[in-house]
mmCIF file of N, CA, C and O in Angstrom:
data_model
loop_
_atom_site.group_PDB
_atom_site.id
_atom_site.type_symbol
_atom_site.label_atom_id
_atom_site.label_comp_id
_atom_site.label_asym_id
_atom_site.label_seq_id
_atom_site.Cartn_x
_atom_site.Cartn_y
_atom_site.Cartn_z
ATOM 1 N N MET C 30 4.579 22.265 -0.900
ATOM 2 C CA MET C 30 4.732 20.839 -0.796
ATOM 3 C C MET C 30 4.322 20.158 -2.112
ATOM 4 O O MET C 30 4.987 19.233 -2.554
ATOM 5 N N ILE C 31 3.250 20.604 -2.716
ATOM 6 C CA ILE C 31 2.786 20.004 -3.964
ATOM 7 C C ILE C 31 3.829 20.184 -5.053
ATOM 8 O O ILE C 31 4.109 19.252 -5.801
ATOM 9 N N GLN C 32 4.430 21.360 -5.144
ATOM 10 C CA GLN C 32 5.457 21.587 -6.153
ATOM 11 C C GLN C 32 6.671 20.698 -5.915
ATOM 12 O O GLN C 32 7.293 20.229 -6.862
ATOM 13 N N GLU C 33 7.014 20.446 -4.643
ATOM 14 C CA GLU C 33 8.112 19.563 -4.306
ATOM 15 C C GLU C 33 7.836 18.150 -4.790
ATOM 16 O O GLU C 33 8.695 17.485 -5.362
ATOM 17 N N VAL C 34 6.612 17.690 -4.579
ATOM 18 C CA VAL C 34 6.226 16.347 -5.000
ATOM 19 C C VAL C 34 6.278 16.236 -6.513
ATOM 20 O O VAL C 34 6.800 15.251 -7.056
ATOM 21 N N ILE C 35 5.765 17.221 -7.197
ATOM 22 C CA ILE C 35 5.788 17.204 -8.661
ATOM 23 C C ILE C 35 7.224 17.236 -9.163
ATOM 24 O O ILE C 35 7.584 16.487 -10.065
ATOM 25 N N LYS C 36 8.044 18.064 -8.553
ATOM 26 C CA LYS C 36 9.435 18.188 -8.970
ATOM 27 C C LYS C 36 10.205 16.887 -8.739
ATOM 28 O O LYS C 36 10.980 16.456 -9.579
ATOM 29 N N ASP C 37 9.984 16.236 -7.619
ATOM 30 C CA ASP C 37 10.710 15.023 -7.272
ATOM 31 C C ASP C 37 10.051 13.758 -7.822
ATOM 32 O O ASP C 37 10.604 12.677 -7.703
ATOM 33 N N ASP C 38 8.865 13.875 -8.417
ATOM 34 C CA ASP C 38 8.126 12.745 -8.971
ATOM 35 C C ASP C 38 7.926 11.652 -7.919
ATOM 36 O O ASP C 38 8.237 10.482 -8.139
ATOM 37 N N VAL C 39 7.440 12.040 -6.758
ATOM 38 C CA VAL C 39 7.205 11.137 -5.642
ATOM 39 C C VAL C 39 5.774 10.629 -5.716
ATOM 40 O O VAL C 39 4.849 11.396 -5.960
ATOM 41 N N THR C 40 5.602 9.333 -5.484
ATOM 42 C CA THR C 40 4.263 8.753 -5.435
ATOM 43 C C THR C 40 3.725 8.907 -4.018
ATOM 44 O O THR C 40 4.325 8.402 -3.065
ATOM 45 N N LEU C 41 2.622 9.587 -3.879
ATOM 46 C CA LEU C 41 2.020 9.785 -2.574
ATOM 47 C C LEU C 41 1.127 8.628 -2.155
ATOM 48 O O LEU C 41 1.101 8.243 -0.993
ATOM 49 N N PHE C 42 0.368 8.093 -3.109
ATOM 50 C CA PHE C 42 -0.604 7.047 -2.807
ATOM 51 C C PHE C 42 -0.465 5.884 -3.760
ATOM 52 O O PHE C 42 -0.069 6.040 -4.907
ATOM 53 N N TRP C 43 -0.834 4.700 -3.282
ATOM 54 C CA TRP C 43 -0.921 3.494 -4.088
ATOM 55 C C TRP C 43 -2.361 3.048 -4.138
ATOM 56 O O TRP C 43 -3.089 3.201 -3.145
ATOM 57 N N ASP C 44 -2.772 2.480 -5.250
ATOM 58 C CA ASP C 44 -4.036 1.747 -5.293
ATOM 59 C C ASP C 44 -3.683 0.266 -5.325
ATOM 60 O O ASP C 44 -2.504 -0.102 -5.271
ATOM 61 N N ILE C 45 -4.667 -0.596 -5.377
ATOM 62 C CA ILE C 45 -4.407 -2.031 -5.323
ATOM 63 C C ILE C 45 -3.516 -2.480 -6.482
ATOM 64 O O ILE C 45 -2.652 -3.339 -6.307
ATOM 65 N N ASP C 46 -3.693 -1.891 -7.645
ATOM 66 C CA ASP C 46 -2.870 -2.270 -8.803
ATOM 67 C C ASP C 46 -1.395 -1.925 -8.583
ATOM 68 O O ASP C 46 -0.510 -2.666 -9.002
ATOM 69 N N ASP C 47 -1.127 -0.809 -7.924
ATOM 70 C CA ASP C 47 0.252 -0.433 -7.618
ATOM 71 C C ASP C 47 0.881 -1.422 -6.641
ATOM 72 O O ASP C 47 2.045 -1.805 -6.796
ATOM 73 N N ILE C 48 0.114 -1.849 -5.640
ATOM 74 C CA ILE C 48 0.631 -2.804 -4.663
ATOM 75 C C ILE C 48 0.901 -4.146 -5.341
ATOM 76 O O ILE C 48 1.928 -4.781 -5.084
ATOM 77 N N ILE C 49 0.009 -4.569 -6.221
ATOM 78 C CA ILE C 49 0.213 -5.815 -6.972
ATOM 79 C C ILE C 49 1.483 -5.720 -7.806
ATOM 80 O O ILE C 49 2.311 -6.627 -7.818
ATOM 81 N N ARG C 50 1.656 -4.607 -8.484
ATOM 82 C CA ARG C 50 2.828 -4.399 -9.337
ATOM 83 C C ARG C 50 4.124 -4.406 -8.504
ATOM 84 O O ARG C 50 5.129 -4.980 -8.908
ATOM 85 N N GLU C 51 4.107 -3.787 -7.352
ATOM 86 C CA GLU C 51 5.314 -3.701 -6.530
ATOM 87 C C GLU C 51 5.656 -5.008 -5.832
ATOM 88 O O GLU C 51 6.834 -5.332 -5.678
ATOM 89 N N THR C 52 4.641 -5.739 -5.376
ATOM 90 C CA THR C 52 4.911 -6.960 -4.610
ATOM 91 C C THR C 52 4.927 -8.211 -5.467
ATOM 92 O O THR C 52 5.449 -9.235 -5.038
ATOM 93 N N ARG C 53 4.292 -8.172 -6.632
ATOM 94 C CA ARG C 53 4.172 -9.315 -7.545
ATOM 95 C C ARG C 53 3.234 -10.397 -6.998
ATOM 96 O O ARG C 53 3.269 -11.534 -7.431
ATOM 97 N N TYR C 54 2.417 -10.056 -6.000
ATOM 98 C CA TYR C 54 1.436 -10.994 -5.475
ATOM 99 C C TYR C 54 0.084 -10.740 -6.113
ATOM 100 O O TYR C 54 -0.231 -9.605 -6.502
ATOM 101 N N LYS C 55 -0.744 -11.773 -6.158
ATOM 102 C CA LYS C 55 -2.091 -11.633 -6.695
ATOM 103 C C LYS C 55 -2.980 -10.923 -5.683
ATOM 104 O O LYS C 55 -2.698 -10.921 -4.475
ATOM 105 N N LYS C 56 -4.056 -10.347 -6.185
ATOM 106 C CA LYS C 56 -4.968 -9.581 -5.339
ATOM 107 C C LYS C 56 -5.536 -10.431 -4.203
ATOM 108 O O LYS C 56 -5.600 -9.978 -3.063
ATOM 109 N N THR C 57 -5.931 -11.647 -4.500
ATOM 110 C CA THR C 57 -6.524 -12.505 -3.459
ATOM 111 C C THR C 57 -5.509 -12.794 -2.344
ATOM 112 O O THR C 57 -5.877 -12.799 -1.160
ATOM 113 N N PHE C 58 -4.262 -13.023 -2.710
ATOM 114 C CA PHE C 58 -3.228 -13.260 -1.701
ATOM 115 C C PHE C 58 -3.011 -11.999 -0.861
ATOM 116 O O PHE C 58 -2.905 -12.089 0.374
ATOM 117 N N LEU C 59 -2.933 -10.860 -1.501
ATOM 118 C CA LEU C 59 -2.739 -9.603 -0.763
ATOM 119 C C LEU C 59 -3.901 -9.354 0.203
ATOM 120 O O LEU C 59 -3.671 -8.975 1.354
ATOM 121 N N GLU C 60 -5.123 -9.547 -0.272
ATOM 122 C CA GLU C 60 -6.298 -9.326 0.587
ATOM 123 C C GLU C 60 -6.266 -10.238 1.799
ATOM 124 O O GLU C 60 -6.573 -9.810 2.914
ATOM 125 N N ALA C 61 -5.884 -11.500 1.589
ATOM 126 C CA ALA C 61 -5.920 -12.483 2.669
ATOM 127 C C ALA C 61 -4.748 -12.353 3.637
ATOM 128 O O ALA C 61 -4.888 -12.668 4.828
ATOM 129 N N ASN C 62 -3.595 -11.876 3.161
ATOM 130 C CA ASN C 62 -2.390 -11.936 3.984
ATOM 131 C C ASN C 62 -1.776 -10.594 4.369
ATOM 132 O O ASN C 62 -1.047 -10.539 5.360
ATOM 133 N N LEU C 63 -2.025 -9.557 3.617
ATOM 134 C CA LEU C 63 -1.389 -8.271 3.924
ATOM 135 C C LEU C 63 -2.384 -7.141 4.163
ATOM 136 O O LEU C 63 -2.280 -6.419 5.147
ATOM 137 N N LEU C 64 -3.305 -6.964 3.257
ATOM 138 C CA LEU C 64 -4.178 -5.788 3.335
ATOM 139 C C LEU C 64 -5.164 -5.834 4.493
ATOM 140 O O LEU C 64 -5.707 -4.810 4.889
ATOM 141 N N CYS C 65 -5.378 -7.017 5.064
ATOM 142 C CA CYS C 65 -6.259 -7.130 6.228
ATOM 143 C C CYS C 65 -5.522 -6.840 7.536
ATOM 144 O O CYS C 65 -6.145 -6.680 8.586
ATOM 145 N N ASP C 66 -4.209 -6.751 7.473
ATOM 146 C CA ASP C 66 -3.390 -6.493 8.658
ATOM 147 C C ASP C 66 -3.667 -5.078 9.162
ATOM 148 O O ASP C 66 -3.666 -4.124 8.385
ATOM 149 N N PRO C 67 -3.902 -4.915 10.468
ATOM 150 C CA PRO C 67 -4.190 -3.573 11.016
ATOM 151 C C PRO C 67 -3.084 -2.552 10.765
ATOM 152 O O PRO C 67 -3.356 -1.359 10.644
ATOM 153 N N ARG C 68 -1.846 -3.011 10.663
ATOM 154 C CA ARG C 68 -0.733 -2.088 10.399
ATOM 155 C C ARG C 68 -0.809 -1.510 8.992
ATOM 156 O O ARG C 68 -0.364 -0.388 8.748
ATOM 157 N N ILE C 69 -1.378 -2.268 8.061
ATOM 158 C CA ILE C 69 -1.573 -1.788 6.694
ATOM 159 C C ILE C 69 -2.874 -0.996 6.606
ATOM 160 O O ILE C 69 -2.939 0.046 5.953
ATOM 161 N N LYS C 70 -3.912 -1.496 7.271
ATOM 162 C CA LYS C 70 -5.227 -0.849 7.201
ATOM 163 C C LYS C 70 -5.190 0.598 7.716
ATOM 164 O O LYS C 70 -5.963 1.422 7.255
ATOM 165 N N ARG C 71 -4.291 0.893 8.617
ATOM 166 C CA ARG C 71 -4.256 2.265 9.140
ATOM 167 C C ARG C 71 -3.833 3.285 8.094
ATOM 168 O O ARG C 71 -4.059 4.479 8.241
ATOM 169 N N PHE C 72 -3.209 2.819 7.002
ATOM 170 C CA PHE C 72 -2.814 3.710 5.915
ATOM 171 C C PHE C 72 -3.817 3.733 4.770
ATOM 172 O O PHE C 72 -3.611 4.417 3.776
ATOM 173 N N GLU C 73 -4.876 2.962 4.906
ATOM 174 C CA GLU C 73 -5.902 2.879 3.864
ATOM 175 C C GLU C 73 -6.865 4.066 3.974
ATOM 176 O O GLU C 73 -7.264 4.447 5.059
ATOM 177 N N ARG C 74 -7.230 4.613 2.816
ATOM 178 C CA ARG C 74 -8.175 5.729 2.757
ATOM 179 C C ARG C 74 -9.204 5.467 1.664
ATOM 180 O O ARG C 74 -8.883 4.899 0.622
ATOM 181 N N LYS C 75 -10.446 5.886 1.931
ATOM 182 C CA LYS C 75 -11.519 5.824 0.933
ATOM 183 C C LYS C 75 -12.335 7.100 1.084
ATOM 184 O O LYS C 75 -12.788 7.402 2.177
ATOM 185 N N PRO C 76 -12.522 7.837 0.002
ATOM 186 C CA PRO C 76 -13.291 9.078 0.126
ATOM 187 C C PRO C 76 -14.767 8.836 0.438
ATOM 188 O O PRO C 76 -15.389 9.607 1.138
ATOM 189 N N LYS C 77 -15.308 7.737 -0.072
ATOM 190 C CA LYS C 77 -16.712 7.379 0.165
ATOM 191 C C LYS C 77 -16.775 5.895 0.457
ATOM 192 O O LYS C 77 -15.868 5.158 0.088
ATOM 193 N N PRO C 78 -17.850 5.423 1.075
ATOM 194 C CA PRO C 78 -17.917 4.010 1.454
ATOM 195 C C PRO C 78 -17.682 3.019 0.314
ATOM 196 O O PRO C 78 -17.053 2.002 0.502
ATOM 197 N N ARG C 79 -18.175 3.266 -0.865
ATOM 198 C CA ARG C 79 -18.027 2.298 -1.955
ATOM 199 C C ARG C 79 -17.041 2.761 -3.025
ATOM 200 O O ARG C 79 -17.120 2.344 -4.171
ATOM 201 N N SER C 80 -16.112 3.595 -2.652
ATOM 202 C CA SER C 80 -15.162 4.099 -3.644
ATOM 203 C C SER C 80 -13.839 3.331 -3.570
ATOM 204 O O SER C 80 -13.637 2.470 -2.726
ATOM 205 N N LYS C 81 -12.951 3.664 -4.464
ATOM 206 C CA LYS C 81 -11.659 2.985 -4.595
ATOM 207 C C LYS C 81 -10.793 3.233 -3.363
ATOM 208 O O LYS C 81 -10.707 4.347 -2.851
ATOM 209 N N ARG C 82 -10.135 2.191 -2.913
ATOM 210 C CA ARG C 82 -9.223 2.305 -1.769
ATOM 211 C C ARG C 82 -7.849 2.750 -2.254
ATOM 212 O O ARG C 82 -7.380 2.338 -3.314
ATOM 213 N N ILE C 83 -7.196 3.568 -1.458
ATOM 214 C CA ILE C 83 -5.814 3.962 -1.704
ATOM 215 C C ILE C 83 -5.056 3.866 -0.384
ATOM 216 O O ILE C 83 -5.652 3.877 0.697
ATOM 217 N N TRP C 84 -3.747 3.720 -0.485
ATOM 218 C CA TRP C 84 -2.898 3.629 0.684
ATOM 219 C C TRP C 84 -1.775 4.648 0.548
ATOM 220 O O TRP C 84 -1.285 4.889 -0.548
ATOM 221 N N LEU C 85 -1.356 5.234 1.661
ATOM 222 C CA LEU C 85 -0.192 6.113 1.658
ATOM 223 C C LEU C 85 1.015 5.280 1.207
ATOM 224 O O LEU C 85 1.282 4.220 1.780
ATOM 225 N N ALA C 86 1.713 5.717 0.210
ATOM 226 C CA ALA C 86 2.719 4.888 -0.458
ATOM 227 C C ALA C 86 3.896 4.514 0.442
ATOM 228 O O ALA C 86 4.194 3.333 0.620
ATOM 229 N N GLU C 87 4.594 5.472 0.983
ATOM 230 C CA GLU C 87 5.828 5.178 1.724
ATOM 231 C C GLU C 87 5.610 4.360 2.999
ATOM 232 O O GLU C 87 6.282 3.361 3.202
ATOM 233 N N PRO C 88 4.684 4.766 3.868
ATOM 234 C CA PRO C 88 4.509 3.937 5.083
ATOM 235 C C PRO C 88 3.965 2.552 4.776
ATOM 236 O O PRO C 88 4.335 1.577 5.439
ATOM 237 N N THR C 89 3.130 2.431 3.747
ATOM 238 C CA THR C 89 2.613 1.117 3.358
ATOM 239 C C THR C 89 3.743 0.254 2.829
ATOM 240 O O THR C 89 3.857 -0.928 3.178
ATOM 241 N N LYS C 90 4.602 0.832 2.028
ATOM 242 C CA LYS C 90 5.747 0.100 1.473
ATOM 243 C C LYS C 90 6.643 -0.413 2.604
ATOM 244 O O LYS C 90 7.045 -1.578 2.605
ATOM 245 N N GLU C 91 6.957 0.425 3.549
ATOM 246 C CA GLU C 91 7.819 0.035 4.659
ATOM 247 C C GLU C 91 7.155 -1.023 5.540
ATOM 248 O O GLU C 91 7.824 -1.956 5.998
ATOM 249 N N THR C 92 5.873 -0.900 5.771
ATOM 250 C CA THR C 92 5.160 -1.871 6.596
ATOM 251 C C THR C 92 5.108 -3.228 5.918
ATOM 252 O O THR C 92 5.344 -4.256 6.558
ATOM 253 N N ILE C 93 4.813 -3.261 4.625
ATOM 254 C CA ILE C 93 4.809 -4.520 3.887
ATOM 255 C C ILE C 93 6.206 -5.150 3.932
ATOM 256 O O ILE C 93 6.351 -6.346 4.170
ATOM 257 N N LYS C 94 7.216 -4.350 3.735
ATOM 258 C CA LYS C 94 8.601 -4.846 3.787
ATOM 259 C C LYS C 94 8.906 -5.451 5.151
ATOM 260 O O LYS C 94 9.476 -6.540 5.239
ATOM 261 N N ASN C 95 8.518 -4.769 6.225
ATOM 262 C CA ASN C 95 8.773 -5.279 7.580
ATOM 263 C C ASN C 95 8.025 -6.575 7.852
ATOM 264 O O ASN C 95 8.572 -7.490 8.460
ATOM 265 N N ILE C 96 6.776 -6.664 7.417
ATOM 266 C CA ILE C 96 5.996 -7.889 7.614
ATOM 267 C C ILE C 96 6.660 -9.052 6.896
ATOM 268 O O ILE C 96 6.861 -10.126 7.470
ATOM 269 N N ILE C 97 7.018 -8.867 5.646
ATOM 270 C CA ILE C 97 7.614 -9.950 4.873
ATOM 271 C C ILE C 97 8.983 -10.341 5.419
ATOM 272 O O ILE C 97 9.279 -11.525 5.561
ATOM 273 N N MET C 98 9.800 -9.386 5.739
ATOM 274 C CA MET C 98 11.164 -9.689 6.188
ATOM 275 C C MET C 98 11.227 -10.247 7.609
ATOM 276 O O MET C 98 12.093 -11.069 7.913
ATOM 277 N N ASN C 99 10.344 -9.810 8.486
ATOM 278 C CA ASN C 99 10.450 -10.174 9.898
ATOM 279 C C ASN C 99 9.475 -11.245 10.362
ATOM 280 O O ASN C 99 9.719 -11.877 11.384
ATOM 281 N N GLU C 100 8.380 -11.441 9.644
ATOM 282 C CA GLU C 100 7.365 -12.367 10.152
ATOM 283 C C GLU C 100 7.145 -13.582 9.270
ATOM 284 O O GLU C 100 6.541 -14.554 9.719
ATOM 285 N N TRP C 101 7.598 -13.543 8.053
ATOM 286 C CA TRP C 101 7.431 -14.695 7.160
ATOM 287 C C TRP C 101 8.696 -15.525 7.154
ATOM 288 O O TRP C 101 9.803 -15.005 7.195
ATOM 289 N N ASN C 102 8.539 -16.835 7.078
ATOM 290 C CA ASN C 102 9.699 -17.744 7.025
ATOM 291 C C ASN C 102 10.237 -17.880 5.648
ATOM 292 O O ASN C 102 9.724 -17.762 4.664
#
C-alpha cells in the first residue's frame, strides 16, 4: 500500500495549512465554521494531546465539499 501511495503521489493527510490552501479560507473561519463540525472532527487525528492536528485527506475533502455545496446558501 505504501508503495502504491508513493507511486501515485496521493496525499493521505492534510494539516491546517493544507486545508487553508485548498479552501482559500482563513484559519479562524475554518475553526469556527468547518473544523468544529462533528463530520469533520471524526477524521481529525493527533498523536499526542498538544501535538499538530491532521485530517484524513480524501474523506475530509469530500465532507467539506458536501457541507459547502448542500448546506450553505
